[in-house]
Short mmCIF file of C-alpha atoms and ligand atoms in Angstrom, two decimals:
data_model
loop_
_atom_site.label_atom_id
_atom_site.label_comp_id
_atom_site.label_asym_id
_atom_site.label_seq_id
_atom_site.Cartn_x
_atom_site.Cartn_y
_atom_site.Cartn_z
CA UNK A 7 -44.08 29.47 -232.33
CA UNK A 8 -46.64 27.40 -234.34
CA UNK A 9 -48.26 24.44 -232.67
CA UNK A 10 -50.35 21.89 -234.61
CA UNK A 11 -52.66 19.13 -233.69
CA UNK A 12 -54.02 16.15 -235.69
CA UNK A 13 -57.19 14.27 -235.36
CA UNK A 14 -57.43 10.64 -236.43
CA UNK A 15 -60.01 7.82 -236.02
CA UNK A 16 -59.88 6.58 -232.41
CA UNK A 17 -56.68 4.74 -231.76
CA UNK A 18 -57.85 2.82 -228.62
CA UNK A 19 -61.05 2.19 -226.63
CA UNK A 20 -60.27 3.37 -223.09
CA UNK A 21 -60.59 6.95 -221.90
CA UNK A 22 -57.13 7.62 -220.66
CA UNK A 23 -54.34 9.78 -222.22
CA UNK A 24 -50.79 9.05 -223.30
CA UNK A 25 -47.75 11.26 -223.09
CA UNK A 26 -45.10 10.05 -225.46
CA UNK A 27 -41.48 11.01 -224.79
CA UNK A 28 -39.81 11.86 -228.15
CA UNK A 29 -36.19 11.44 -228.91
CA UNK A 30 -35.91 15.18 -229.54
CA UNK A 31 -36.74 15.64 -225.78
CA UNK A 32 -40.29 16.89 -226.45
CA UNK A 33 -43.51 15.12 -225.51
CA UNK A 34 -46.50 14.44 -227.61
CA UNK A 35 -49.90 13.69 -226.16
CA UNK A 36 -52.59 11.35 -227.41
CA UNK A 37 -56.00 12.10 -225.99
CA UNK A 38 -59.45 10.52 -226.63
CA UNK A 39 -61.30 13.14 -228.64
CA UNK A 40 -65.11 13.57 -229.11
CA UNK A 41 -66.54 10.08 -229.28
CA UNK A 42 -64.79 8.44 -232.18
CA UNK A 43 -61.39 10.14 -232.49
CA UNK A 44 -57.94 10.67 -231.01
CA UNK A 45 -56.27 14.03 -230.71
CA UNK A 46 -52.55 14.10 -231.17
CA UNK A 47 -50.29 17.13 -230.50
CA UNK A 48 -48.45 19.33 -230.49
CA UNK A 49 -45.58 20.56 -232.57
CA UNK A 50 -43.42 23.59 -232.01
CA UNK A 51 -42.19 25.30 -235.14
CA UNK A 52 -41.09 28.76 -235.63
CA UNK A 53 -43.85 30.44 -237.62
CA UNK A 54 -42.31 32.54 -240.45
CA UNK A 55 -45.38 32.82 -242.65
CA UNK A 56 -48.32 35.37 -242.36
CA UNK A 57 -50.51 35.15 -239.20
CA UNK A 58 -53.39 34.83 -241.62
CA UNK A 59 -52.19 31.62 -242.85
CA UNK A 60 -51.59 29.25 -239.97
CA UNK A 61 -51.90 25.60 -241.02
CA UNK A 62 -50.10 22.37 -240.31
CA UNK A 63 -47.12 21.51 -242.64
CA UNK A 64 -46.48 18.08 -244.14
CA UNK A 65 -43.48 17.79 -242.00
CA UNK A 66 -45.41 18.45 -238.71
CA UNK A 67 -48.11 15.82 -239.74
CA UNK A 68 -45.35 13.36 -240.32
CA UNK A 69 -43.61 14.16 -237.11
CA UNK A 70 -46.87 13.58 -235.07
CA UNK A 71 -47.62 10.31 -236.88
CA UNK A 72 -44.07 9.07 -236.35
CA UNK A 73 -44.29 9.71 -232.66
CA UNK A 74 -47.45 7.62 -232.39
CA UNK A 75 -45.89 4.90 -234.59
CA UNK A 76 -42.85 4.68 -232.28
CA UNK A 77 -45.21 3.61 -229.35
CA UNK A 78 -48.45 2.16 -230.68
CA UNK A 79 -49.04 -1.24 -232.19
CA UNK A 80 -51.29 0.28 -234.81
CA UNK A 81 -49.60 2.70 -237.04
CA UNK A 82 -50.99 5.89 -238.74
CA UNK A 83 -49.91 7.99 -241.62
CA UNK A 84 -51.00 11.57 -242.79
CA UNK A 85 -53.71 9.99 -244.89
CA UNK A 86 -55.51 9.02 -241.63
CA UNK A 87 -55.88 12.68 -240.54
CA UNK A 88 -59.50 13.71 -240.59
CA UNK A 89 -58.89 17.13 -239.25
CA UNK A 90 -56.04 19.37 -238.05
CA UNK A 91 -55.72 22.58 -236.41
CA UNK A 92 -52.74 24.93 -235.76
CA UNK A 93 -52.17 28.18 -233.81
CA UNK A 94 -49.30 30.54 -233.06
CA UNK A 95 -48.20 30.88 -229.38
CA UNK A 96 -46.99 34.23 -228.27
CA UNK A 97 -44.15 33.08 -225.95
CA UNK A 98 -42.36 35.48 -223.76
CA UNK A 99 -38.68 35.65 -224.68
CA UNK A 100 -37.12 34.70 -221.37
CA UNK A 101 -33.66 34.19 -222.93
CA UNK A 102 -33.98 30.34 -223.25
CA UNK A 103 -31.79 28.77 -225.85
CA UNK A 104 -34.69 26.97 -227.68
CA UNK A 105 -38.51 27.11 -228.02
CA UNK A 106 -39.32 24.12 -225.94
CA UNK A 107 -37.48 25.53 -222.98
CA UNK A 108 -39.37 28.87 -223.05
CA UNK A 109 -41.85 29.27 -220.23
CA UNK A 110 -45.47 28.54 -221.20
CA UNK A 111 -46.67 30.54 -218.17
CA UNK A 112 -47.97 33.98 -218.66
CA UNK A 113 -46.26 37.30 -217.76
CA UNK A 114 -48.06 40.48 -216.81
CA UNK A 115 -46.33 43.81 -217.21
CA UNK A 116 -47.42 47.19 -215.97
CA UNK A 117 -45.84 50.33 -217.40
CA UNK A 118 -46.38 53.83 -216.40
CA UNK A 119 -44.69 57.13 -216.81
CA UNK A 120 -45.89 58.22 -213.42
CA UNK A 121 -48.52 60.59 -214.72
CA UNK A 122 -51.37 58.68 -216.04
CA UNK A 123 -52.99 55.12 -215.93
CA UNK A 124 -50.59 52.24 -216.31
CA UNK A 125 -50.54 50.16 -219.46
CA UNK A 126 -51.08 46.57 -218.43
CA UNK A 127 -49.91 43.89 -220.88
CA UNK A 128 -50.54 40.12 -220.87
CA UNK A 129 -47.98 37.96 -222.58
CA UNK A 130 -48.65 34.30 -223.23
CA UNK A 131 -51.13 32.29 -221.11
CA UNK A 132 -53.24 29.12 -221.07
CA UNK A 133 -56.97 28.43 -221.08
CA UNK A 134 -56.45 26.39 -217.91
CA UNK A 135 -55.13 29.44 -215.98
CA UNK A 136 -57.30 32.20 -217.43
CA UNK A 137 -59.10 32.95 -214.14
CA UNK A 138 -55.82 33.11 -212.27
CA UNK A 139 -54.52 35.39 -214.99
CA UNK A 140 -57.61 37.64 -214.78
CA UNK A 141 -57.22 37.94 -210.99
CA UNK A 142 -53.57 38.87 -211.41
CA UNK A 143 -54.54 41.53 -213.87
CA UNK A 144 -57.19 42.92 -211.44
CA UNK A 145 -54.69 43.04 -208.62
CA UNK A 146 -52.56 45.33 -210.89
CA UNK A 147 -55.67 47.39 -211.52
CA UNK A 148 -56.45 47.45 -207.86
CA UNK A 149 -52.95 48.62 -207.13
CA UNK A 150 -53.21 51.46 -209.73
CA UNK A 151 -56.62 52.45 -208.21
CA UNK A 152 -55.45 52.08 -204.63
CA UNK A 153 -58.28 49.67 -203.81
CA UNK A 154 -58.28 46.18 -202.48
CA UNK A 155 -60.62 43.31 -203.31
CA UNK A 156 -60.61 39.57 -202.80
CA UNK A 157 -60.35 37.05 -205.65
CA UNK A 158 -63.59 34.99 -205.87
CA UNK A 159 -63.20 32.89 -208.98
CA UNK A 160 -61.41 30.03 -207.22
CA UNK A 161 -64.65 28.75 -205.76
CA UNK A 162 -67.09 29.86 -208.37
CA UNK A 163 -68.10 27.24 -210.87
CA UNK A 164 -68.19 28.04 -214.59
CA UNK A 165 -71.64 28.40 -216.16
CA UNK A 166 -73.42 25.04 -216.13
CA UNK A 167 -70.70 23.48 -213.95
CA UNK A 168 -72.19 23.70 -210.50
CA UNK A 169 -71.93 19.95 -209.82
CA UNK A 170 -69.26 17.61 -208.57
CA UNK A 171 -67.19 16.76 -211.55
CA UNK A 172 -66.59 13.30 -210.04
CA UNK A 173 -70.27 12.68 -210.52
CA UNK A 174 -70.28 13.66 -214.21
CA UNK A 175 -71.54 10.14 -215.24
CA UNK A 176 -74.46 10.49 -212.85
CA UNK A 177 -75.31 13.86 -214.40
CA UNK A 178 -75.38 12.25 -217.80
CA UNK A 179 -77.72 9.50 -216.50
CA UNK A 180 -79.89 12.03 -214.93
CA UNK A 181 -80.13 13.96 -218.17
CA UNK A 182 -81.10 10.75 -219.96
CA UNK A 183 -83.78 10.08 -217.35
CA UNK A 184 -85.26 13.60 -217.84
CA UNK A 185 -85.06 13.19 -221.65
CA UNK A 186 -85.49 9.45 -222.24
CA UNK A 187 -85.37 9.92 -226.05
CA UNK A 188 -81.72 11.12 -225.91
CA UNK A 189 -79.01 8.62 -227.07
CA UNK A 190 -76.25 8.11 -224.63
CA UNK A 191 -73.64 9.81 -226.88
CA UNK A 192 -75.89 12.81 -227.43
CA UNK A 193 -76.54 13.23 -223.64
CA UNK A 194 -72.88 12.81 -222.90
CA UNK A 195 -71.84 15.51 -225.47
CA UNK A 196 -74.37 17.91 -224.27
CA UNK A 197 -73.38 17.46 -220.54
CA UNK A 198 -69.74 17.78 -221.38
CA UNK A 199 -70.32 21.02 -223.41
CA UNK A 200 -73.05 22.73 -221.47
CA UNK A 201 -73.36 20.87 -218.13
CA UNK A 202 -76.56 21.73 -216.36
CA UNK A 203 -77.37 24.33 -219.08
CA UNK A 204 -78.20 21.43 -221.38
CA UNK A 205 -81.74 21.50 -220.01
CA UNK A 206 -81.99 25.11 -221.39
CA UNK A 207 -81.25 23.73 -224.85
CA UNK A 208 -83.54 20.70 -224.67
CA UNK A 209 -86.48 22.62 -223.00
CA UNK A 210 -89.70 20.81 -223.03
CA UNK A 211 -88.79 18.39 -225.91
CA UNK A 212 -89.93 14.83 -225.38
CA UNK A 213 -88.94 13.49 -228.76
CA UNK A 214 -86.14 14.13 -231.24
CA UNK A 215 -88.67 15.69 -233.56
CA UNK A 216 -89.25 18.44 -230.97
CA UNK A 217 -85.57 19.38 -231.14
CA UNK A 218 -86.29 20.93 -234.52
CA UNK A 219 -84.34 20.32 -237.75
CA UNK A 220 -81.69 17.73 -237.83
CA UNK A 221 -78.32 18.63 -239.30
CA UNK A 222 -76.21 15.53 -238.90
CA UNK A 223 -74.13 13.92 -236.14
CA UNK A 224 -76.30 14.78 -233.16
CA UNK A 225 -76.79 18.36 -234.01
CA UNK A 226 -80.38 19.79 -233.95
CA UNK A 227 -82.01 23.16 -234.46
CA UNK A 228 -82.53 23.83 -230.72
CA UNK A 229 -78.79 23.67 -230.09
CA UNK A 230 -77.98 25.82 -233.18
CA UNK A 231 -80.44 28.46 -232.07
CA UNK A 232 -78.99 28.29 -228.47
CA UNK A 233 -75.48 28.87 -229.77
CA UNK A 234 -76.57 31.80 -231.80
CA UNK A 235 -78.61 33.38 -229.06
CA UNK A 236 -76.30 32.71 -226.12
CA UNK A 237 -72.84 32.15 -227.43
CA UNK A 238 -72.50 34.59 -230.25
CA UNK A 239 -72.24 31.96 -232.95
CA UNK A 240 -72.68 33.55 -236.41
CA UNK A 241 -71.27 31.15 -238.93
CA UNK A 242 -71.05 27.47 -239.70
CA UNK A 243 -67.41 27.45 -238.49
CA UNK A 244 -68.46 28.92 -235.10
CA UNK A 245 -71.06 26.17 -234.66
CA UNK A 246 -69.24 23.24 -236.13
CA UNK A 247 -65.68 23.89 -235.02
CA UNK A 248 -65.49 26.65 -232.38
CA UNK A 249 -68.50 25.90 -230.07
CA UNK A 250 -68.79 22.20 -230.86
CA UNK A 251 -66.74 19.75 -232.86
CA UNK A 252 -69.73 18.42 -234.77
CA UNK A 253 -67.83 19.33 -237.91
CA UNK A 254 -66.21 15.87 -237.42
CA UNK A 255 -69.57 14.22 -237.91
CA UNK A 256 -71.22 16.15 -240.71
CA UNK A 257 -71.00 15.43 -244.51
CA UNK A 258 -70.40 18.26 -247.00
CA UNK A 259 -74.04 18.33 -247.93
CA UNK A 260 -75.11 18.45 -244.26
CA UNK A 261 -72.73 21.51 -243.76
CA UNK A 262 -74.47 23.23 -246.77
CA UNK A 263 -77.86 22.56 -245.37
CA UNK A 264 -76.74 24.09 -242.01
CA UNK A 265 -75.23 27.05 -243.78
CA UNK A 266 -78.53 27.66 -245.70
CA UNK A 267 -80.38 27.43 -242.36
CA UNK A 268 -78.17 30.06 -240.76
CA UNK A 269 -78.69 32.37 -243.60
CA UNK A 270 -82.48 31.90 -243.24
CA UNK A 271 -82.57 32.69 -239.56
CA UNK A 272 -80.10 35.59 -239.81
CA UNK A 273 -82.18 37.13 -242.47
CA UNK A 274 -85.39 36.53 -240.44
CA UNK A 275 -83.72 38.27 -237.52
CA UNK A 276 -82.52 41.06 -239.67
CA UNK A 277 -85.94 41.69 -241.22
CA UNK A 278 -87.72 41.51 -237.92
CA UNK A 279 -85.37 44.05 -236.38
CA UNK A 280 -85.93 46.27 -239.50
CA UNK A 281 -89.61 46.07 -238.61
CA UNK A 282 -88.68 47.13 -235.09
CA UNK A 283 -89.64 43.82 -233.62
CA UNK A 284 -87.02 41.28 -232.70
CA UNK A 285 -87.71 37.60 -233.13
CA UNK A 286 -88.59 36.05 -229.74
CA UNK A 287 -85.37 34.77 -228.20
CA UNK A 288 -83.28 35.90 -231.23
CA UNK A 289 -82.48 39.37 -230.24
CA UNK A 290 -78.74 38.73 -230.15
CA UNK A 291 -78.50 37.15 -233.55
CA UNK A 292 -76.51 39.38 -235.88
CA UNK A 293 -75.81 39.25 -239.48
CA UNK A 294 -72.27 38.11 -240.39
CA UNK A 295 -72.26 40.33 -243.39
C1 FAD B 10 -50.76 25.54 -230.35
C2 FAD B 10 -51.37 25.87 -229.11
C3 FAD B 10 -51.66 25.01 -228.11
C4 FAD B 10 -52.24 25.35 -226.92
N1 FAD B 10 -52.61 24.40 -226.05
C5 FAD B 10 -53.12 24.73 -224.93
C6 FAD B 10 -53.48 23.75 -223.88
O1 FAD B 10 -53.21 22.53 -224.14
N2 FAD B 10 -54.05 24.15 -222.73
C7 FAD B 10 -54.26 25.49 -222.49
O2 FAD B 10 -54.76 25.79 -221.36
N3 FAD B 10 -53.89 26.45 -223.32
C8 FAD B 10 -53.38 26.15 -224.47
N4 FAD B 10 -53.02 27.13 -225.38
C9 FAD B 10 -53.20 28.53 -225.04
C10 FAD B 10 -54.63 28.98 -225.26
O3 FAD B 10 -55.07 28.63 -226.64
C11 FAD B 10 -54.77 30.45 -225.12
O4 FAD B 10 -54.26 30.83 -223.83
C12 FAD B 10 -56.16 30.98 -225.22
O5 FAD B 10 -56.66 30.67 -226.48
C13 FAD B 10 -56.25 32.44 -225.01
O6 FAD B 10 -57.57 32.84 -225.14
P1 FAD B 10 -58.06 34.35 -225.38
O7 FAD B 10 -59.48 34.34 -225.57
O8 FAD B 10 -57.31 35.27 -224.45
O9 FAD B 10 -57.33 34.65 -226.82
P2 FAD B 10 -57.52 33.98 -228.22
O10 FAD B 10 -57.99 32.54 -228.06
O11 FAD B 10 -56.25 34.22 -228.95
O12 FAD B 10 -58.70 34.90 -228.87
C14 FAD B 10 -58.47 36.12 -229.26
C15 FAD B 10 -59.43 36.39 -230.43
O13 FAD B 10 -59.45 37.72 -230.76
C16 FAD B 10 -59.40 37.83 -232.24
N5 FAD B 10 -58.83 39.17 -232.63
C17 FAD B 10 -57.50 39.50 -232.41
N6 FAD B 10 -57.31 40.72 -232.77
C18 FAD B 10 -58.57 41.28 -233.18
C19 FAD B 10 -59.07 42.43 -233.65
N7 FAD B 10 -58.29 43.54 -233.80
N8 FAD B 10 -60.41 42.61 -233.87
C20 FAD B 10 -61.25 41.57 -233.74
N9 FAD B 10 -60.84 40.33 -233.25
C21 FAD B 10 -59.55 40.18 -232.98
C22 FAD B 10 -58.57 36.62 -232.67
O14 FAD B 10 -58.91 36.31 -234.00
C23 FAD B 10 -59.06 35.51 -231.68
O15 FAD B 10 -60.13 34.83 -232.12
C24 FAD B 10 -52.46 26.74 -226.64
C25 FAD B 10 -52.11 27.74 -227.59
C26 FAD B 10 -51.59 27.25 -228.79
C27 FAD B 10 -51.24 28.41 -229.83
#
């Protein structure tokens, strides 16, 4: 089943979400997105096309706009969409009559012919439950190996997240105190994406100039290099859409400048590894070609 989301200029100022009950018994959410946008989703359409071509249809765009228009004072149309993204859900066929009734939970199956290792398959799943899913898979593995181990991820923070999330705003303020040149929106975005690891990106910088080249939005060279060196980013899409959403804030010419910069540092890394010496801190940068 294909699900699509649309992003439009921010529909309201506060930071809460809406769940809109549709007449077709589905719900549509509206969520504040990045700083200046609202995210609206999702749809549920049977995907008949190729899996290499997963994009929102006109009909889905209209459906999402119509849901908003049923409830909000301000109305939107497909022309207001600044970005959209779609993906195909692998849903477990549990015999439900229609797509919206099929469970969105994951299923784990373990098959064996009794002679070798079992084949463990994961069907469906959510980002929000991935650690639970991983523990469930490991308990299948434990069973196959005849060992026991305790789950530990329930109390282990994600990288950069070892602070009380209720004190998020204080963490942003602390980052601004440590780096007084940062704008509030920049500090907020860094803390939201990287948490305490933001300091690893900002390093010793005490001015914007010391963050390196500026690419638009509030994206600077330090962050781009960090993403390439630590989060396997290799392309403009990785940086602007997969690791950050700064694609919403860059103009076409800024995207081209970033693209040229990536080519430069990838070829620098390639030539230094040809010489047998990796660029300091760039050893994980790989050519996308
Ligand atoms: C429309 C939609 C809405 C969703 N909404 C939510 C939500 O609100 N909350 C939530 O928690 N979850 C949501 N999910 C589920 C969530 O997106 C997935 O659970 C999550 O992305 C799974 O992560 P993953 O890394 O296991 O797999 P994926 O994100 O699917 O990543 C697998 C990657 O492997 C690549 N790949 C596949 N085959 C190969 C190959 N042979 N060689 C190299 N690369 C390959 C793929 O291109 C892909 O990039 C949603 C899913 C969809 C489709």
